[in-house]
mmCIF file with all atom_site columns, C-alpha atoms in Angstrom:
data_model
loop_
_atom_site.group_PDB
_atom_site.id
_atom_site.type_symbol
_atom_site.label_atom_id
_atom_site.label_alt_id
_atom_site.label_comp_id
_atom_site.label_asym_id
_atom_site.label_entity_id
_atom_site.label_seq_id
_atom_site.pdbx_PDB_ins_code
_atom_site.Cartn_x
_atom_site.Cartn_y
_atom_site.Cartn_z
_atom_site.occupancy
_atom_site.B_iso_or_equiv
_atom_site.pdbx_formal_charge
_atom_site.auth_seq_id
_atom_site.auth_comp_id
_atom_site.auth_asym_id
_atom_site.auth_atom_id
_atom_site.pdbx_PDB_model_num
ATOM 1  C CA . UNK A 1 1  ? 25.599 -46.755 -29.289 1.00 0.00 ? 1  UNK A CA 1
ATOM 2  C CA . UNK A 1 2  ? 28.961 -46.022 -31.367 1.00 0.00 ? 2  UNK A CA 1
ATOM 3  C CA . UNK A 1 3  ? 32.029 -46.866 -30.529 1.00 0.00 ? 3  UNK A CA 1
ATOM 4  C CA . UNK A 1 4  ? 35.022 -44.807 -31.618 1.00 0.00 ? 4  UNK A CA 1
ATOM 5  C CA . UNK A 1 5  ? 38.731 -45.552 -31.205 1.00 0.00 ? 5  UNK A CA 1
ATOM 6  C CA . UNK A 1 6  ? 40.799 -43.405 -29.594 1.00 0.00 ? 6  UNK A CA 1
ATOM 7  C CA . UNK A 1 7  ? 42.498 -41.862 -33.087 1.00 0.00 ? 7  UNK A CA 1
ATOM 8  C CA . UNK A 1 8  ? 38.773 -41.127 -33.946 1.00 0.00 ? 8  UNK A CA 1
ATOM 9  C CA . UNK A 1 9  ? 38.147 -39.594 -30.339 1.00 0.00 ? 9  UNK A CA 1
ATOM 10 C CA . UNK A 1 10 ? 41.521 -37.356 -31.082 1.00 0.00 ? 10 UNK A CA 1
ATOM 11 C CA . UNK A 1 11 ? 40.426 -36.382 -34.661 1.00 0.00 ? 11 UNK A CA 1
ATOM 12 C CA . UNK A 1 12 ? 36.775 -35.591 -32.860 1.00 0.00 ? 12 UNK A CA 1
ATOM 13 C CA . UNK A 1 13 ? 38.857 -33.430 -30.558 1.00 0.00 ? 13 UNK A CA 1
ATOM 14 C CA . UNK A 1 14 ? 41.564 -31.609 -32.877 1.00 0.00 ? 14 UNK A CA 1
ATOM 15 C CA . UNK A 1 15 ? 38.569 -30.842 -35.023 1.00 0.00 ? 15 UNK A CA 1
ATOM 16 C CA . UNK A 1 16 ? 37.340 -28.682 -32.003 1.00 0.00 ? 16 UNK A CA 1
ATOM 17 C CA . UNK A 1 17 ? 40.422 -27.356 -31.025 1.00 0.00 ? 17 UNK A CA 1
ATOM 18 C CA . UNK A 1 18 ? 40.852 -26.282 -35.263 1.00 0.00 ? 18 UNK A CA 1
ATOM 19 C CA . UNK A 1 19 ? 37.589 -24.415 -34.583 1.00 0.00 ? 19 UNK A CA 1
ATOM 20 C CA . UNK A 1 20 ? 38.314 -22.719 -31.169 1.00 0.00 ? 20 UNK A CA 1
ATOM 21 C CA . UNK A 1 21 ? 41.781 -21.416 -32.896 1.00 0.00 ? 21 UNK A CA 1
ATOM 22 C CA . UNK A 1 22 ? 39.185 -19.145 -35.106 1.00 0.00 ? 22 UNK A CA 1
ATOM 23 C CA . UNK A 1 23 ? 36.877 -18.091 -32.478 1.00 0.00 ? 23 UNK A CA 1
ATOM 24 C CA . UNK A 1 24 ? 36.691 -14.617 -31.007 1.00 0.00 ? 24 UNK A CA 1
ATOM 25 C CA . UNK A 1 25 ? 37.288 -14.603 -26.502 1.00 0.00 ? 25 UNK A CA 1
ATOM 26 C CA . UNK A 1 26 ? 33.519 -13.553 -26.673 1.00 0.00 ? 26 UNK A CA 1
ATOM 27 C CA . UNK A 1 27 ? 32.493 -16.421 -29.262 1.00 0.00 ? 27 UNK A CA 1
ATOM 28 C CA . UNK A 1 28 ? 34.642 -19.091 -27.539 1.00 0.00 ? 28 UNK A CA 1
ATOM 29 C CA . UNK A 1 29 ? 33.641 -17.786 -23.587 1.00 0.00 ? 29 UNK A CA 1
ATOM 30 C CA . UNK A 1 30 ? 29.538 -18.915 -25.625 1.00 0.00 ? 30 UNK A CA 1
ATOM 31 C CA . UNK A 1 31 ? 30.988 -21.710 -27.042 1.00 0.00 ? 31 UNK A CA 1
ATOM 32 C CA . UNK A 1 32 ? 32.508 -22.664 -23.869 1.00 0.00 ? 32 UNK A CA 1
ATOM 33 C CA . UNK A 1 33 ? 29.558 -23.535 -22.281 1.00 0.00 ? 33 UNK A CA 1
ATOM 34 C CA . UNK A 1 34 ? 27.956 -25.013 -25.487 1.00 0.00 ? 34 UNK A CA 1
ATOM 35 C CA . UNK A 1 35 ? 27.015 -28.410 -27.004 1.00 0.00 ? 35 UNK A CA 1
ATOM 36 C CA . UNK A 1 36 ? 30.781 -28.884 -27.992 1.00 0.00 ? 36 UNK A CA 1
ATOM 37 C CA . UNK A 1 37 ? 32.127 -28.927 -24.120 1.00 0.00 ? 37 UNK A CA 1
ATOM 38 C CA . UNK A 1 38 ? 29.516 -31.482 -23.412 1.00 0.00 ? 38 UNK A CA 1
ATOM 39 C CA . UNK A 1 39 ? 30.976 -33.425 -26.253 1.00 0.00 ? 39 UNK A CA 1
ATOM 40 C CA . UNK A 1 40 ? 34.583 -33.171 -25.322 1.00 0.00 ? 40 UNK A CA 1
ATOM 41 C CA . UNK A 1 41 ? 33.790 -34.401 -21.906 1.00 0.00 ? 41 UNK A CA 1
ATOM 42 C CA . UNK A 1 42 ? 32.162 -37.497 -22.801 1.00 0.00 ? 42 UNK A CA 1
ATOM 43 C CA . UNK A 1 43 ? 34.802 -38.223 -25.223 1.00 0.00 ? 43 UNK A CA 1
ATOM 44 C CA . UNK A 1 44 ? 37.484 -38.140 -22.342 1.00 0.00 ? 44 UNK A CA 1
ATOM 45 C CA . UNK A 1 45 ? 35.120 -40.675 -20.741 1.00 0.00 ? 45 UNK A CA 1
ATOM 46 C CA . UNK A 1 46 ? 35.560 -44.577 -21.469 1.00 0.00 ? 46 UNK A CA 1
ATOM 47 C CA . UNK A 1 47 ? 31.899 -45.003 -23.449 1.00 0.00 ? 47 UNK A CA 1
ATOM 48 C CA . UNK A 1 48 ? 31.030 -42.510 -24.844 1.00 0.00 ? 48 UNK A CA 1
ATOM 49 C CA . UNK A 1 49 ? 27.448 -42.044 -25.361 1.00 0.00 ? 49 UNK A CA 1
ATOM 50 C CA . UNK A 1 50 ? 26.133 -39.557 -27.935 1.00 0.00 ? 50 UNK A CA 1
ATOM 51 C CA . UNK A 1 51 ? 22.722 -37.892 -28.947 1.00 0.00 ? 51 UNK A CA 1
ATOM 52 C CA . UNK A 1 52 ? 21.827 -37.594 -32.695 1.00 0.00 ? 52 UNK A CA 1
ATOM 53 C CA . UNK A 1 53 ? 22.368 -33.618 -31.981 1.00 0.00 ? 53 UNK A CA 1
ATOM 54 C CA . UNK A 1 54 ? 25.748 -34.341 -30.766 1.00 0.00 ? 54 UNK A CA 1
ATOM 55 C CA . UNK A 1 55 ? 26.699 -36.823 -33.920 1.00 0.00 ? 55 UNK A CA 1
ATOM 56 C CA . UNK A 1 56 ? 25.606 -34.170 -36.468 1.00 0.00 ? 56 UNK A CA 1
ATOM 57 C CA . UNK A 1 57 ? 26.968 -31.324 -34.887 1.00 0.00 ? 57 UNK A CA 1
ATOM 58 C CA . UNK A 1 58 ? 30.537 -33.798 -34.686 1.00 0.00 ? 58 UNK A CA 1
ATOM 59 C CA . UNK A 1 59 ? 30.048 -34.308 -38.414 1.00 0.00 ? 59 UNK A CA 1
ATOM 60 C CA . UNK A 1 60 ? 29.695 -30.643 -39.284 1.00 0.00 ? 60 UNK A CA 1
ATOM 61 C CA . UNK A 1 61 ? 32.654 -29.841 -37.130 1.00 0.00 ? 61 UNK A CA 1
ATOM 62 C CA . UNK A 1 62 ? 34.610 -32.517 -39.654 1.00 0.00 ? 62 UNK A CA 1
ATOM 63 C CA . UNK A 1 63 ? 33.311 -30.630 -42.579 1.00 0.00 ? 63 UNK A CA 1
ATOM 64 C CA . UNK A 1 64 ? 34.964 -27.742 -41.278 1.00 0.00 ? 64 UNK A CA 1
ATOM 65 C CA . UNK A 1 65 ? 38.587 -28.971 -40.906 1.00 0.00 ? 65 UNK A CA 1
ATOM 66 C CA . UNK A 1 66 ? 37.720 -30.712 -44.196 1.00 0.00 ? 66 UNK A CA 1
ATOM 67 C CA . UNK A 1 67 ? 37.202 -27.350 -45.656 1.00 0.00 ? 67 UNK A CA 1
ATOM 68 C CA . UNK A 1 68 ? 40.300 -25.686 -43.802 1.00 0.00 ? 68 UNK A CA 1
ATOM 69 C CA . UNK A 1 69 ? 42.843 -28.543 -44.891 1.00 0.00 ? 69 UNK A CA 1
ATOM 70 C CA . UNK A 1 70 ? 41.788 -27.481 -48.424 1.00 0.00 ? 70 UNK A CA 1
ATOM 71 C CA . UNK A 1 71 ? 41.732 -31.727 -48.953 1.00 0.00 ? 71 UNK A CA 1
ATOM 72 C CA . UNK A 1 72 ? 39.766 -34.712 -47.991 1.00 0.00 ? 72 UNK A CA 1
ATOM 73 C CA . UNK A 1 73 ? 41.635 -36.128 -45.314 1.00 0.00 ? 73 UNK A CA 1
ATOM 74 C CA . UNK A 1 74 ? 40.686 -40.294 -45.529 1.00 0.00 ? 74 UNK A CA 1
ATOM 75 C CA . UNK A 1 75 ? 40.655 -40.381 -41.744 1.00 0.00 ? 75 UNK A CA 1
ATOM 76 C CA . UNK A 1 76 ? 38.182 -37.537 -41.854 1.00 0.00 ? 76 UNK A CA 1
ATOM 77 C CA . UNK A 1 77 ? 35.976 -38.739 -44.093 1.00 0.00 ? 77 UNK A CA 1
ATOM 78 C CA . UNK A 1 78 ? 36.169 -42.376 -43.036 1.00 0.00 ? 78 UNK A CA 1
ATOM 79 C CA . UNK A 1 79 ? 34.863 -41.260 -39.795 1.00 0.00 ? 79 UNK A CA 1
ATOM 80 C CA . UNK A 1 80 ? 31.965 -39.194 -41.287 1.00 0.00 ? 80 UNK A CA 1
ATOM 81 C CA . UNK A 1 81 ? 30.788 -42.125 -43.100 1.00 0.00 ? 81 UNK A CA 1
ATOM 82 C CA . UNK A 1 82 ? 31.172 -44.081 -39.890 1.00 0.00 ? 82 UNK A CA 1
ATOM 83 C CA . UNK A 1 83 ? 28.945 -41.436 -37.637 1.00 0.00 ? 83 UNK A CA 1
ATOM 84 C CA . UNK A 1 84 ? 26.333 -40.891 -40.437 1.00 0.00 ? 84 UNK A CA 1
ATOM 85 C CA . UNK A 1 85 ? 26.180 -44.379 -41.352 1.00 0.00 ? 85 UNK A CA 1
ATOM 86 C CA . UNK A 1 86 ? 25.231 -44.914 -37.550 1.00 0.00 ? 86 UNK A CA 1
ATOM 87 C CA . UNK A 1 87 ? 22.724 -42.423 -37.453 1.00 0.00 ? 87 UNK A CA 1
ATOM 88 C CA . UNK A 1 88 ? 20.816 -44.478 -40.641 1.00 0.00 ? 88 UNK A CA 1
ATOM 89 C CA . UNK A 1 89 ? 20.178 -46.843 -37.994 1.00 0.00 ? 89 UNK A CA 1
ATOM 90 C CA . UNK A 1 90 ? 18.728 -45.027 -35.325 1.00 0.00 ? 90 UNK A CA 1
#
């Protein structure tokens, strides 16, 4: 299991929100109901617990406000290298 602080729960969730700012009502109403709400609920939740499938789709969401920000934010990146070095392990 991974732990994450609460800043990297909050960068977790801004990177969402970043994303949801972009969507279409259809596209968000879909991704609503996706992968990504099951995420944000179990990050509101204590200990967390993760699937691989949620950890890669978290670390492609961080690519994408990577990408936005035009910059490689250190937090960002720190906690990509966190998630990913996690994932060698499992």
């Amino acid at each position: 299991m991974i732990t994450l602080s609460k800043k990297e729960k909050r960068l977790i969730l801004s990177a969402f929100q970043c994303e949801k700012e972009t969507l279409s009502k259809e596209e968000l109403s879909i991704e609503d109901n996706s992968t990504v709400k099951l995420i944000e609920n179990e990050i509101k939740v204590h200990q967390s617990f993760f699937s691989i499938g949620q950890l890669e789709l978290i670390i492609n969401y961080l690519d994408l406000v990577s990408e936005k920000d035009g910059c490689i934010n250190r937090e960002v990146l720190n906690l990509q290298n966190k998630i990913s070095a996690y994932l060698q392990t499992v």
